[in-house]
Amino acid sequence: MTVIGIDDTDSRERGMCTTYLAARVAARVREEGGAVERQVLVRLNPAIEHKTRGNAALAIHTDLDVEGALGVARETVEALAVTDDPRTNPGVVVAPDGAISEPVIDFARRAVRERLTIDGARRLIGAWEYRHADWKESRGLIGALAAVGAWAAFDEWTCEYIAYREAHRRGTPREVDHESVFAAADWGYPTAWDTVDRDEGSSVCVPRAPGPILYGIRGDDPDVVRGVADRIESEPVERTGIFVTNQGTDAHLREGSVGELRDGRAYRVAGTVSTQPETRRGGHVFFSLEDGDASLACAAFEPTKRFRERVRALRVGDRLAVCGEVSDGTLKLEKFAVRDLVRTESAVPSCPDCGRSMESAGRDQGYRCRDCGTGRDGKIERAIERDLKPGWYEVPPCARRHIARPLVRGGFDAPIHPER
Ligand code: ATP
């Protein structure tokens, strides 16, 4: 198979979407008599500041020859990419059949977890004699090369079925019948996930940003995501595309230890809550996690909505595993696992006769009830009610990062408390 990688074609303000451009490339490939074996939508490191939104890159696996494939991709990028946005720097990489080498596979893996350079991409493109096209600063070559290596780099895949709007409607409010979306979401759940956010009452599958996507249905089975889409009533659809993707897989997370984390990477880290969670201006909730002498600030930001209640329910001494990206030394929580809960607290004893709180009888002299004269040597351990249980808690669908694994997909090392 020839593999066409494409990235960095859209604009935050002016729309477009690299998945749409890839769907158009796939259509052109078919017009040229080629077959499309698969379309890969790979989410790269979510911490990259150059991203427009979700740091997506696309690959099309086809039987078209390399020159034909490059021609089709180049023409489509020239026709559709928003190159007059200074932040849009497209790149296309085409690898011939059987030429996906180990260094390129490694590049794809690192693109999901680290920060890579345009020069690094150029070196590999040259070394393996891939064909390429690039525009302006050429930054898209990084994502395009990563997309080329992605299929061989990862072994866990989900799918997304995307419906695109007719050109003349883009930029106008999307006409989607939300009741049908909620009913379709119920039909497809849990094989199709993150279609809606029930608590927020929002159709997560319908984007708000300008651009060609009408809705995107994510899940584990192509027939089910298609079935969900079939049940949605909406404005006419220009075209649809089905992508295999690393969305919902946690491919961005690596194991880490408190005190040894780097900005721009995402981790799974174990530790003990060392400060009581505090809600700051804007509704963001912060607490510290410690491991030995090292400590890590963790944050649940306002957009994570009801997840913050779970975070506020934590207490000093709880043992956790936390997942998220580190930025400015703070881990932005995507999910956490309660490993061990503090279940008692030391408290001033109450009088067994009158029930009132005892008072200190002086230094090292225990506590005494002033009225009844009863006494105790020291504080007592009192059971505390906890709103949390052992296991994994997550942000709700409305706050999910594309690449983050929803709990309902399973594969976790403890009980799960999924949001839907
Ligand atoms: P789109 O919907 O167009 O794909 P996006 O949110 O995916 O939008 P891009 O416009 O593709 O964002 O911009 C991301 C840029 O960052 C691309 O140029 C890509 O090559 C580059 N990039 C992606 N991953 C990395 C990485 N790990 N290290 C360095 N640069 C990266």
XYZ file of C-alpha atoms and ligand atoms in Angstrom:
451
model
C 0.000 0.000 0.000
C 1.078 3.550 -0.721
C 0.533 5.729 2.357
C -0.358 9.428 2.043
C 0.141 11.478 5.233
C -1.386 14.958 5.516
C -1.350 17.582 8.266
C -1.819 21.220 9.202
C -4.396 22.404 6.704
C -7.009 24.162 8.803
C -7.549 27.412 10.643
C -9.158 28.075 14.006
C -11.019 31.111 12.741
C -11.535 30.288 9.099
C -12.547 26.662 9.311
C -11.552 23.651 7.228
C -10.556 20.388 8.875
C -7.827 17.977 7.878
C -10.226 14.997 8.153
C -12.418 16.639 5.489
C -9.433 17.289 3.292
C -8.428 13.630 3.681
C -11.955 12.529 2.774
C -11.649 14.654 -0.386
C -8.245 13.098 -1.165
C -9.809 9.645 -0.739
C -12.587 10.629 -3.158
C -10.007 11.832 -5.704
C -8.037 8.586 -5.292
C -11.184 6.644 -6.214
C -11.844 8.911 -9.188
C -8.326 8.084 -10.391
C -9.219 4.403 -10.245
C -7.412 3.682 -6.987
C -8.766 1.846 -3.961
C -8.730 3.262 -0.440
C -7.964 0.551 2.072
C -8.291 2.724 5.149
C -8.250 6.307 6.383
C -6.313 6.795 9.610
C -7.055 9.713 11.940
C -4.216 9.915 14.418
C -4.249 12.262 17.384
C -0.735 13.478 18.174
C 0.655 14.983 21.376
C -2.189 17.129 22.758
C 0.382 19.415 24.428
C 1.715 20.816 21.126
C 1.010 24.558 21.062
C 0.937 24.738 17.240
C -2.221 22.662 17.109
C -5.417 24.231 15.810
C -7.678 22.138 18.031
C -7.222 18.431 18.505
C -3.789 17.871 16.922
C -5.039 15.461 14.299
C -3.032 14.135 11.354
C -4.416 11.934 8.592
C -3.199 9.025 6.494
C -4.783 7.383 3.479
C -3.713 3.854 2.580
C -4.212 3.271 -1.130
C -3.030 1.168 -4.073
C -2.387 4.252 -6.193
C 1.275 4.656 -7.255
C 3.413 7.157 -5.338
C 3.460 9.900 -7.982
C -0.288 9.643 -8.545
C -0.910 9.745 -4.787
C 1.331 12.788 -4.290
C -0.354 14.596 -7.180
C -3.842 14.032 -5.804
C -2.835 15.094 -2.281
C -0.921 18.161 -3.465
C -3.800 19.389 -5.609
C -6.338 18.847 -2.848
C -4.232 20.718 -0.281
C -3.744 23.578 -2.744
C -7.464 23.776 -3.369
C -8.678 23.469 0.242
C -6.015 24.255 2.857
C -6.357 27.632 4.569
C -2.792 28.670 3.744
C -3.491 32.376 4.176
C -3.814 31.788 7.926
C -0.261 32.413 9.219
C -0.620 29.438 11.588
C -1.440 26.971 8.824
C 1.676 25.259 7.436
C 0.626 22.195 5.448
C 2.705 19.096 4.815
C 2.160 15.957 2.727
C 4.360 12.850 2.883
C 3.908 9.833 0.601
C 5.586 6.515 1.404
C 5.782 3.751 -1.210
C 4.424 0.272 -0.610
C 6.350 -1.669 2.048
C 8.558 1.281 2.999
C 7.351 1.996 6.544
C 10.624 1.568 8.422
C 11.253 1.176 12.152
C 12.581 4.778 12.587
C 9.381 6.129 11.000
C 7.247 3.940 13.256
C 9.237 5.230 16.219
C 8.710 8.817 14.984
C 4.949 8.194 14.980
C 5.043 6.852 18.543
C 7.073 9.795 19.766
C 4.801 12.276 17.978
C 2.009 11.245 20.353
C 4.086 11.696 23.507
C 6.889 14.160 22.800
C 7.761 17.300 20.873
C 9.480 16.672 17.517
C 11.124 18.949 14.963
C 10.591 19.748 11.292
C 14.287 18.949 10.668
C 13.838 15.522 12.255
C 10.917 14.820 9.942
C 12.869 16.055 6.906
C 15.827 13.805 7.752
C 13.651 10.691 7.867
C 11.726 11.677 4.728
C 15.082 12.033 2.935
C 16.619 8.875 4.386
C 13.703 6.696 3.284
C 13.216 8.506 -0.026
C 9.590 9.350 0.658
C 7.992 11.937 -1.606
C 6.659 15.061 0.014
C 5.130 18.487 -0.540
C 5.129 21.305 1.956
C 3.985 24.869 2.217
C 5.229 27.916 4.143
C 7.004 26.862 7.365
C 6.427 23.173 6.497
C 5.459 22.265 10.060
C 2.799 19.903 8.765
C 5.568 17.509 7.674
C 5.861 16.404 11.324
C 2.246 15.297 11.567
C 2.172 13.997 7.993
C 5.167 11.721 8.628
C 3.717 10.606 11.972
C 0.452 9.748 10.198
C 2.414 7.664 7.681
C 3.987 5.610 10.499
C 0.903 5.462 12.727
C -0.779 2.300 11.468
C 2.332 0.260 12.241
C 3.100 2.161 15.447
C -0.043 1.397 17.435
C -2.025 -1.734 17.960
C -5.170 -0.330 19.530
C -7.688 1.402 17.281
C -11.190 2.789 17.553
C -13.267 4.372 14.809
C -15.080 7.602 13.996
C -17.814 8.117 11.443
C -17.892 11.751 10.319
C -20.679 13.477 8.390
C -19.712 16.685 6.573
C -21.863 19.720 5.816
C -22.722 21.022 2.400
C -20.360 23.861 1.477
C -23.017 26.597 1.363
C -24.161 25.830 4.938
C -20.751 26.027 6.618
C -20.528 28.880 9.064
C -24.297 28.825 9.712
C -25.835 27.118 12.780
C -25.884 23.333 12.389
C -29.330 21.817 11.963
C -29.260 18.612 13.951
C -32.242 17.220 15.829
C -30.881 16.803 19.326
C -33.607 14.422 20.457
C -32.627 12.066 17.663
C -28.979 12.420 18.728
C -29.817 11.427 22.317
C -31.918 8.476 21.160
C -29.182 7.360 18.745
C -26.584 7.723 21.500
C -28.641 5.455 23.785
C -28.965 2.917 20.981
C -25.214 2.807 20.371
C -23.946 2.999 23.972
C -21.512 1.708 25.172
C -20.004 0.544 21.853
C -20.367 4.132 20.633
C -19.252 6.540 23.364
C -19.012 10.294 23.907
C -21.866 10.948 21.493
C -23.661 13.093 24.076
C -23.171 14.372 27.613
C -26.364 13.407 29.440
C -25.797 15.566 32.499
C -24.932 18.659 30.507
C -27.678 17.843 28.004
C -25.260 18.494 25.149
C -24.632 16.736 21.852
C -20.891 16.239 22.141
C -20.754 14.744 18.640
C -21.780 18.056 17.054
C -18.838 20.492 17.064
C -19.270 24.180 17.806
C -16.295 25.498 15.843
C -16.747 26.633 12.259
C -15.794 24.071 9.660
C -17.187 21.267 7.561
C -17.980 18.654 10.251
C -21.677 18.196 10.995
C -21.140 15.445 13.552
C -18.659 12.685 14.383
C -19.639 9.414 16.041
C -16.917 7.617 18.000
C -16.831 4.027 19.068
C -15.358 0.579 18.892
C -17.305 -0.878 15.982
C -17.743 0.682 12.531
C -21.212 -0.824 12.091
C -22.415 0.624 15.393
C -21.072 4.154 14.768
C -22.677 4.053 11.326
C -25.904 2.829 12.937
C -25.853 5.771 15.353
C -25.326 8.182 12.445
C -28.211 6.593 10.525
C -30.505 7.428 13.437
C -29.607 11.130 13.555
C -31.962 13.544 11.816
C -30.177 16.552 10.377
C -29.615 18.911 7.490
C -28.425 17.208 4.268
C -24.945 15.708 4.409
C -22.388 16.430 1.683
C -20.321 13.294 2.305
C -19.290 10.938 5.080
C -16.021 9.312 6.018
C -15.087 6.469 8.327
C -11.705 6.648 10.008
C -9.681 4.277 12.113
C -8.205 6.284 14.946
C -6.226 6.233 18.172
C -8.938 8.360 19.817
C -10.098 6.997 23.142
C -6.966 4.885 23.705
C -4.789 6.906 26.153
C -1.890 6.474 23.696
C -0.488 9.775 24.973
C 0.066 8.594 28.561
C 3.357 7.289 29.882
C 4.214 6.068 33.371
C 5.807 8.775 35.506
C 6.857 9.577 39.066
C 6.125 12.737 41.014
C 9.271 14.896 40.854
C 10.375 13.491 37.484
C 7.759 14.891 35.100
C 8.388 17.199 32.156
C 6.161 19.885 30.694
C 4.548 19.017 27.364
C 4.085 15.343 28.181
C 1.206 13.348 29.627
C 1.533 10.815 32.422
C 0.002 8.281 34.743
C 1.437 9.010 38.207
C 0.905 7.562 41.692
C 0.937 9.609 44.881
C -0.834 10.728 48.051
C -3.063 13.782 48.329
C -1.130 16.273 50.436
C -3.311 19.398 50.418
C -7.064 19.726 50.718
C -8.566 20.465 47.252
C -9.202 24.178 46.894
C -11.548 25.929 44.443
C -9.955 29.061 43.015
C -11.212 31.937 40.929
C -12.911 30.734 37.772
C -14.040 27.522 39.463
C -10.786 25.642 38.892
C -9.936 23.092 41.600
C -6.350 22.476 42.733
C -4.640 20.070 45.109
C -1.150 18.686 45.609
C -0.044 15.111 45.282
C 3.126 13.942 46.972
C 5.421 11.007 46.736
C 8.290 11.024 49.232
C 9.720 14.545 49.259
C 8.426 15.476 45.811
C 5.101 17.117 45.151
C 2.957 17.821 42.081
C 0.165 20.368 41.574
C -2.946 18.790 40.035
C -5.816 20.773 38.519
C -9.385 20.108 37.447
C -10.370 23.110 35.361
C -13.838 24.629 35.200
C -14.755 23.004 31.844
C -14.431 19.580 33.479
C -17.745 20.422 35.214
C -19.041 17.724 37.601
C -15.646 15.974 37.663
C -14.608 18.792 40.026
C -17.045 17.461 42.624
C -15.156 14.181 42.602
C -11.897 16.073 43.005
C -13.284 18.204 45.838
C -14.285 14.996 47.620
C -10.627 14.003 47.982
C -8.938 14.310 51.386
C -5.375 14.612 52.526
C -3.932 11.118 52.802
C -5.951 9.525 49.968
C -3.739 7.423 47.700
C -4.322 7.969 43.983
C -3.145 7.391 40.448
C -3.696 10.523 38.345
C -3.586 10.936 34.552
C -3.088 14.060 32.486
C -0.786 16.411 30.682
C 1.808 18.429 32.566
C 2.024 22.095 31.696
C 3.829 24.743 33.775
C 4.471 22.036 36.343
C 0.754 21.346 36.848
C -0.966 18.120 35.864
C -4.292 18.788 34.149
C -6.463 15.957 35.352
C -8.169 13.736 32.760
C -8.946 10.916 35.177
C -7.825 9.534 38.519
C -8.021 6.249 40.373
C -8.716 6.090 44.079
C -6.350 3.415 45.404
C -6.933 3.924 49.109
C -9.241 6.273 51.002
C -8.672 7.818 54.381
C -11.614 6.528 56.408
C -11.073 7.977 59.859
C -10.021 11.268 61.364
C -8.847 12.109 64.839
C -11.418 14.115 66.747
C -12.067 15.563 70.181
C -14.053 12.941 72.138
C -17.688 13.489 73.134
C -19.012 12.899 76.621
C -20.632 9.427 76.904
C -23.228 10.861 79.326
C -24.345 14.198 77.829
C -23.007 13.834 74.266
C -21.352 17.236 74.294
C -17.845 17.758 73.024
C -15.222 17.393 75.760
C -12.673 20.079 76.392
C -8.930 19.900 76.806
C -7.996 19.302 80.405
C -4.620 20.966 79.924
C -1.402 20.033 78.225
C -0.994 16.219 77.985
C -3.924 15.738 80.356
C -6.494 14.518 77.887
C -10.064 15.742 77.589
C -12.799 16.208 80.130
C -16.513 16.976 80.125
C -16.944 20.103 82.165
C -20.509 19.240 83.231
C -20.338 15.506 83.857
C -16.676 15.127 84.824
C -16.119 12.244 82.431
C -12.700 12.157 80.768
C -10.522 10.556 78.070
C -6.763 10.349 77.619
C -6.602 11.779 74.120
C -8.308 12.300 70.786
C -10.343 9.490 69.280
C -10.408 8.103 65.713
C -13.786 8.852 64.178
C -15.138 7.246 60.999
C -15.751 9.662 58.131
C -18.335 9.405 55.398
C -16.676 9.366 51.969
C -18.405 10.174 48.707
C -15.752 8.345 46.719
C -15.156 4.641 46.211
C -11.988 2.859 45.136
C -11.550 2.930 41.347
C -11.360 5.241 38.372
C -13.172 8.595 37.943
C -13.073 10.625 34.730
C -13.977 13.973 33.215
C -17.423 13.957 31.563
C -17.814 13.454 27.790
C -18.133 17.236 27.238
C -14.573 17.693 28.543
C -12.937 14.602 27.061
C -9.693 14.984 25.150
C -9.849 13.166 21.838
C -7.077 10.765 22.734
C -8.212 10.049 26.314
C -9.707 6.640 26.976
C -13.281 6.758 28.289
C -13.692 4.464 31.286
C -16.590 2.662 29.632
C -14.116 1.226 27.106
C -12.652 -0.897 29.909
C -9.109 -2.174 30.271
C -8.518 -0.440 33.606
C -6.786 -1.933 36.630
C -9.555 -1.109 39.125
C -13.346 -0.657 39.212
C -14.641 2.133 36.968
C -17.182 4.925 37.562
C -17.943 6.013 33.975
C -19.527 9.340 33.016
C -22.031 9.404 30.176
P -6.298 19.890 12.088
O -7.736 19.675 12.359
O -5.946 20.686 10.881
O -5.554 18.632 12.018
P -4.940 20.328 14.484
O -5.511 20.732 15.790
O -4.680 18.915 14.266
O -5.802 20.804 13.279
P -2.693 21.317 13.109
O -3.221 22.465 12.339
O -2.501 20.032 12.452
O -3.612 21.145 14.391
O -1.346 21.811 13.784
C -0.505 20.967 14.542
C 0.931 21.191 14.076
O 1.822 20.652 15.045
C 1.203 20.473 12.770
O 2.035 21.291 11.981
C 1.985 19.222 13.182
O 2.903 18.800 12.214
C 2.687 19.717 14.432
N 2.889 18.635 15.398
C 2.047 17.630 15.686
N 2.575 16.813 16.622
C 3.775 17.316 16.927
C 4.813 16.908 17.825
N 4.691 15.825 18.575
N 5.916 17.669 17.905
C 6.031 18.811 17.151
N 5.094 19.237 16.293
C 3.977 18.506 16.167
